[in-house]
PDB file of C-alpha atoms in Angstrom:
ATOM      1  CA  ARG A 167    -126.530  41.227 112.203  1.00 78.00           C
ATOM      2  CA  PHE A 168    -123.327  41.975 114.200  1.00 78.00           C
ATOM      3  CA  HIS A 169    -121.410  42.382 110.994  1.00 80.00           C
ATOM      4  CA  GLY A 170    -123.937  44.938 109.727  1.00 83.00           C
ATOM      5  CA  GLU A 171    -124.018  46.871 112.997  1.00 82.00           C
ATOM      6  CA  GLY A 172    -120.215  46.889 113.233  1.00 83.00           C
ATOM      7  CA  TYR A 173    -119.962  48.139 109.676  1.00 82.00           C
ATOM      8  CA  GLN A 174    -122.421  50.973 110.328  1.00 84.00           C
ATOM      9  CA  GLU A 175    -120.661  52.042 113.533  1.00 84.00           C
ATOM     10  CA  GLY A 176    -117.243  51.907 111.862  1.00 84.00           C
ATOM     11  CA  TYR A 177    -118.483  53.853 108.876  1.00 81.00           C
ATOM     12  CA  ALA A 178    -119.993  56.584 111.066  1.00 84.00           C
ATOM     13  CA  GLU A 179    -116.825  56.848 113.202  1.00 83.00           C
ATOM     14  CA  GLY A 180    -114.578  56.918 110.113  1.00 83.00           C
ATOM     15  CA  SER A 181    -116.682  59.632 108.486  1.00 81.00           C
ATOM     16  CA  HIS A 182    -116.536  61.799 111.612  1.00 81.00           C
ATOM     17  CA  THR A 183    -112.784  61.301 112.075  1.00 83.00           C
ATOM     18  CA  GLY A 184    -112.140  61.909 108.373  1.00 82.00           C
ATOM     19  CA  MET A 185    -114.009  65.203 108.428  1.00 83.00           C
ATOM     20  CA  ALA A 186    -112.080  66.459 111.460  1.00 84.00           C
ATOM     21  CA  GLU A 187    -108.760  65.378 109.963  1.00 88.00           C
ATOM     22  CA  GLY A 188    -109.661  66.987 106.635  1.00 85.00           C
ATOM     23  CA  ARG A 189    -110.500  70.286 108.320  1.00 87.00           C
ATOM     24  CA  ARG A 190    -107.190  70.329 110.196  1.00 90.00           C
ATOM     25  CA  TYR A 191    -105.246  69.513 107.042  1.00 89.00           C
ATOM     26  CA  GLY A 192    -107.116  72.168 105.045  1.00 85.00           C
ATOM     27  CA  ALA A 193    -106.483  74.815 107.682  1.00 87.00           C
ATOM     28  CA  LEU A 194    -102.779  73.946 107.759  1.00 90.00           C
ATOM     29  CA  GLN A 195    -102.430  74.089 103.970  1.00 88.00           C
ATOM     30  CA  GLY A 196    -104.386  77.346 103.803  1.00 86.00           C
ATOM     31  CA  ALA A 197    -102.122  78.888 106.433  1.00 89.00           C
ATOM     32  CA  ARG A 198     -99.025  77.806 104.491  1.00 91.00           C
ATOM     33  CA  ILE A 199    -100.273  79.314 101.240  1.00 90.00           C
ATOM     34  CA  GLY A 200    -101.327  82.492 103.028  1.00 89.00           C
ATOM     35  CA  SER A 201     -97.928  82.814 104.669  1.00 91.00           C
ATOM     36  CA  GLU A 202     -96.125  82.270 101.373  1.00 91.00           C
ATOM     37  CA  ILE A 203     -98.225  84.807  99.478  1.00 93.00           C
ATOM     38  CA  GLY A 204     -97.952  87.283 102.358  1.00 93.00           C
ATOM     39  CA  CYS A 205     -94.166  87.075 102.167  1.00 92.00           C
ATOM     40  CA  TYR A 206     -94.275  87.645  98.407  1.00 94.00           C
ATOM     41  CA  LEU A 207     -96.519  90.679  98.844  1.00 95.00           C
ATOM     42  CA  GLY A 208     -94.342  92.196 101.582  1.00 94.00           C
ATOM     43  CA  PHE A 209     -91.251  91.612  99.452  1.00 93.00           C
ATOM     44  CA  ALA A 210     -92.842  93.199  96.366  1.00 94.00           C
ATOM     45  CA  LEU A 211     -94.236  96.219  98.196  1.00 94.00           C
ATOM     46  CA  THR A 212     -90.911  96.890  99.925  1.00 93.00           C
ATOM     47  CA  TRP A 213     -88.914  96.765  96.694  1.00 92.00           C
ATOM     48  CA  HIS A 214     -91.559  98.817  94.902  1.00 91.00           C
ATOM     49  CA  CYS A 215     -91.180 101.564  97.507  1.00 90.00           C
ATOM     50  CA  LEU A 216     -87.393 101.448  97.185  1.00 88.00           C
ATOM     51  CA  PHE A 217     -87.569 101.903  93.399  1.00 86.00           C
ATOM     52  CA  GLN A 218     -90.122 104.765  93.449  1.00 81.00           C
ATOM     53  CA  LYS A 219     -87.374 107.412  93.477  1.00 77.00           C
ATOM     54  CA  CYS A 220     -85.432 105.812  90.593  1.00 73.00           C
ATOM     55  CA  THR A 221     -86.733 106.669  87.142  1.00 71.00           C
ATOM     56  CA  ASP A 222     -84.181 105.199  84.721  1.00 76.00           C
ATOM     57  CA  GLU A 223     -85.208 102.565  82.145  1.00 74.00           C
ATOM     58  CA  LYS A 224     -83.508  99.685  83.948  1.00 74.00           C
ATOM     59  CA  ASN A 225     -85.468 100.333  87.129  1.00 82.00           C
ATOM     60  CA  SER A 226     -88.748 100.957  85.297  1.00 84.00           C
ATOM     61  CA  LYS A 227     -88.655  97.341  84.047  1.00 88.00           C
ATOM     62  CA  LYS A 228     -88.202  96.188  87.622  1.00 89.00           C
ATOM     63  CA  ILE A 229     -91.075  98.391  88.772  1.00 90.00           C
ATOM     64  CA  ARG A 230     -93.330  96.954  86.041  1.00 91.00           C
ATOM     65  CA  ALA A 231     -92.435  93.406  87.106  1.00 92.00           C
ATOM     66  CA  LEU A 232     -93.119  94.277  90.743  1.00 94.00           C
ATOM     67  CA  ASP A 233     -96.449  95.868  89.746  1.00 94.00           C
ATOM     68  CA  SER A 234     -97.341  92.698  87.881  1.00 95.00           C
ATOM     69  CA  LEU A 235     -96.513  90.531  90.900  1.00 96.00           C
ATOM     70  CA  ILE A 236     -98.514  92.788  93.215  1.00 95.00           C
ATOM     71  CA  GLY A 237    -101.463  92.689  90.814  1.00 95.00           C
ATOM     72  CA  MET A 238    -101.366  88.895  90.617  1.00 95.00           C
ATOM     73  CA  ILE A 239    -101.327  88.650  94.396  1.00 95.00           C
ATOM     74  CA  HIS A 240    -104.275  91.041  94.766  1.00 94.00           C
ATOM     75  CA  LYS A 241    -106.286  89.006  92.235  1.00 93.00           C
ATOM     76  CA  PHE A 242    -105.576  85.712  94.029  1.00 91.00           C
ATOM     77  CA  PRO A 243    -108.860  84.217  95.335  1.00 88.00           C
ATOM     78  CA  TYR A 244    -108.092  83.994  99.069  1.00 79.00           C
ATOM     79  CA  GLY A 245    -111.676  83.382 100.101  1.00 80.00           C
ATOM     80  CA  ASP A 246    -112.605  80.710  97.552  1.00 81.00           C
ATOM     81  CA  PRO A 247    -111.031  77.307  98.323  1.00 73.00           C
ATOM     82  CA  THR A 248    -113.085  75.710  95.531  1.00 81.00           C
ATOM     83  CA  TYR A 249    -111.522  77.916  92.835  1.00 83.00           C
ATOM     84  CA  ASP A 250    -110.509  75.566  90.008  1.00 88.00           C
ATOM     85  CA  MET A 251    -107.330  77.396  88.997  1.00 90.00           C
ATOM     86  CA  LEU A 252    -105.982  77.915  92.537  1.00 88.00           C
ATOM     87  CA  GLN A 253    -102.839  75.819  92.081  1.00 89.00           C
ATOM     88  CA  GLU A 254    -102.171  77.188  88.590  1.00 93.00           C
ATOM     89  CA  ASP A 255    -102.464  80.794  89.789  1.00 93.00           C
ATOM     90  CA  LEU A 256    -100.230  80.030  92.756  1.00 93.00           C
ATOM     91  CA  GLU A 257     -97.593  78.601  90.396  1.00 94.00           C
ATOM     92  CA  LYS A 258     -97.821  81.736  88.230  1.00 95.00           C
ATOM     93  CA  ILE A 259     -97.242  83.910  91.299  1.00 95.00           C
ATOM     94  CA  ARG A 260     -94.256  81.778  92.289  1.00 94.00           C
ATOM     95  CA  GLY A 261     -92.863  82.076  88.772  1.00 94.00           C
ATOM     96  CA  LYS A 262     -93.297  85.853  88.731  1.00 95.00           C
ATOM     97  CA  PHE A 263     -91.621  86.071  92.143  1.00 95.00           C
ATOM     98  CA  LYS A 264     -88.636  84.122  90.824  1.00 93.00           C
ATOM     99  CA  GLN A 265     -88.499  86.381  87.772  1.00 93.00           C
ATOM    100  CA  VAL A 266     -88.502  89.506  89.962  1.00 93.00           C
ATOM    101  CA  CYS A 267     -85.761  88.036  92.167  1.00 92.00           C
ATOM    102  CA  SER A 268     -83.709  87.320  89.071  1.00 91.00           C
ATOM    103  CA  MET A 269     -84.167  90.892  87.844  1.00 90.00           C
ATOM    104  CA  LEU A 270     -83.096  92.193  91.254  1.00 89.00           C
ATOM    105  CA  ASN A 271     -80.142  89.788  91.302  1.00 88.00           C
ATOM    106  CA  ILE A 272     -81.418  88.218  94.513  1.00 88.00           C
ATOM    107  CA  GLN A 273     -81.325  84.506  95.196  1.00 82.00           C
ATOM    108  CA  SER A 274     -84.622  83.548  96.756  1.00 73.00           C
ATOM    109  CA  ASP A 275     -85.365  80.507  98.836  1.00 71.00           C
ATOM    110  CA  PHE A 276     -88.806  80.283 100.417  1.00 56.00           C
ATOM    111  CA  ARG A 277     -88.937  77.452 102.948  1.00 57.00           C
ATOM    112  CA  MET A 278     -91.878  76.335 105.003  1.00 49.00           C
ATOM    113  CA  SER A 279     -91.363  74.406 108.199  1.00 50.00           C
ATOM    114  CA  THR A 280     -93.550  73.558 111.153  1.00 47.00           C
ATOM    115  CA  GLU A 281     -91.599  75.974 113.347  1.00 51.00           C
ATOM    116  CA  ARG A 282     -91.624  79.089 111.160  1.00 53.00           C
ATOM    117  CA  SER A 283     -91.557  80.291 107.577  1.00 52.00           C
ATOM    118  CA  SER A 284     -88.590  82.126 106.215  1.00 54.00           C
ATOM    119  CA  LEU A 285     -87.591  83.990 103.136  1.00 52.00           C
ATOM    120  CA  THR A 286     -83.814  84.151 102.852  1.00 52.00           C
ATOM    121  CA  PHE A 287     -81.646  86.226 100.569  1.00 47.00           C
TER     122      PHE A 287
END
């Protein structure tokens, strides 16, 4: 009887603690992804504005790449954590960001830390 009662109490406590820990972890990971994508969007919009006045062929390729990155970011499902392709879409955005940085001849390094996020050039 004591074994059964102890098991039930432990199971209930573990379930409650697991849910709270899972929520905290999910909120932290969501904030990290949001911060990363927000940096990519700010970067893309800034460079897009800088290239608006330039109309030569070399810059039009850069503008198209920036437009593509901006479009991918706007299509990203921020509000649906159960979206099956979330990680795949995030990797595509990261790849497009790296491609844009390469086209702009900028070395990118996005680092996340507990203190702050930074995008260095």
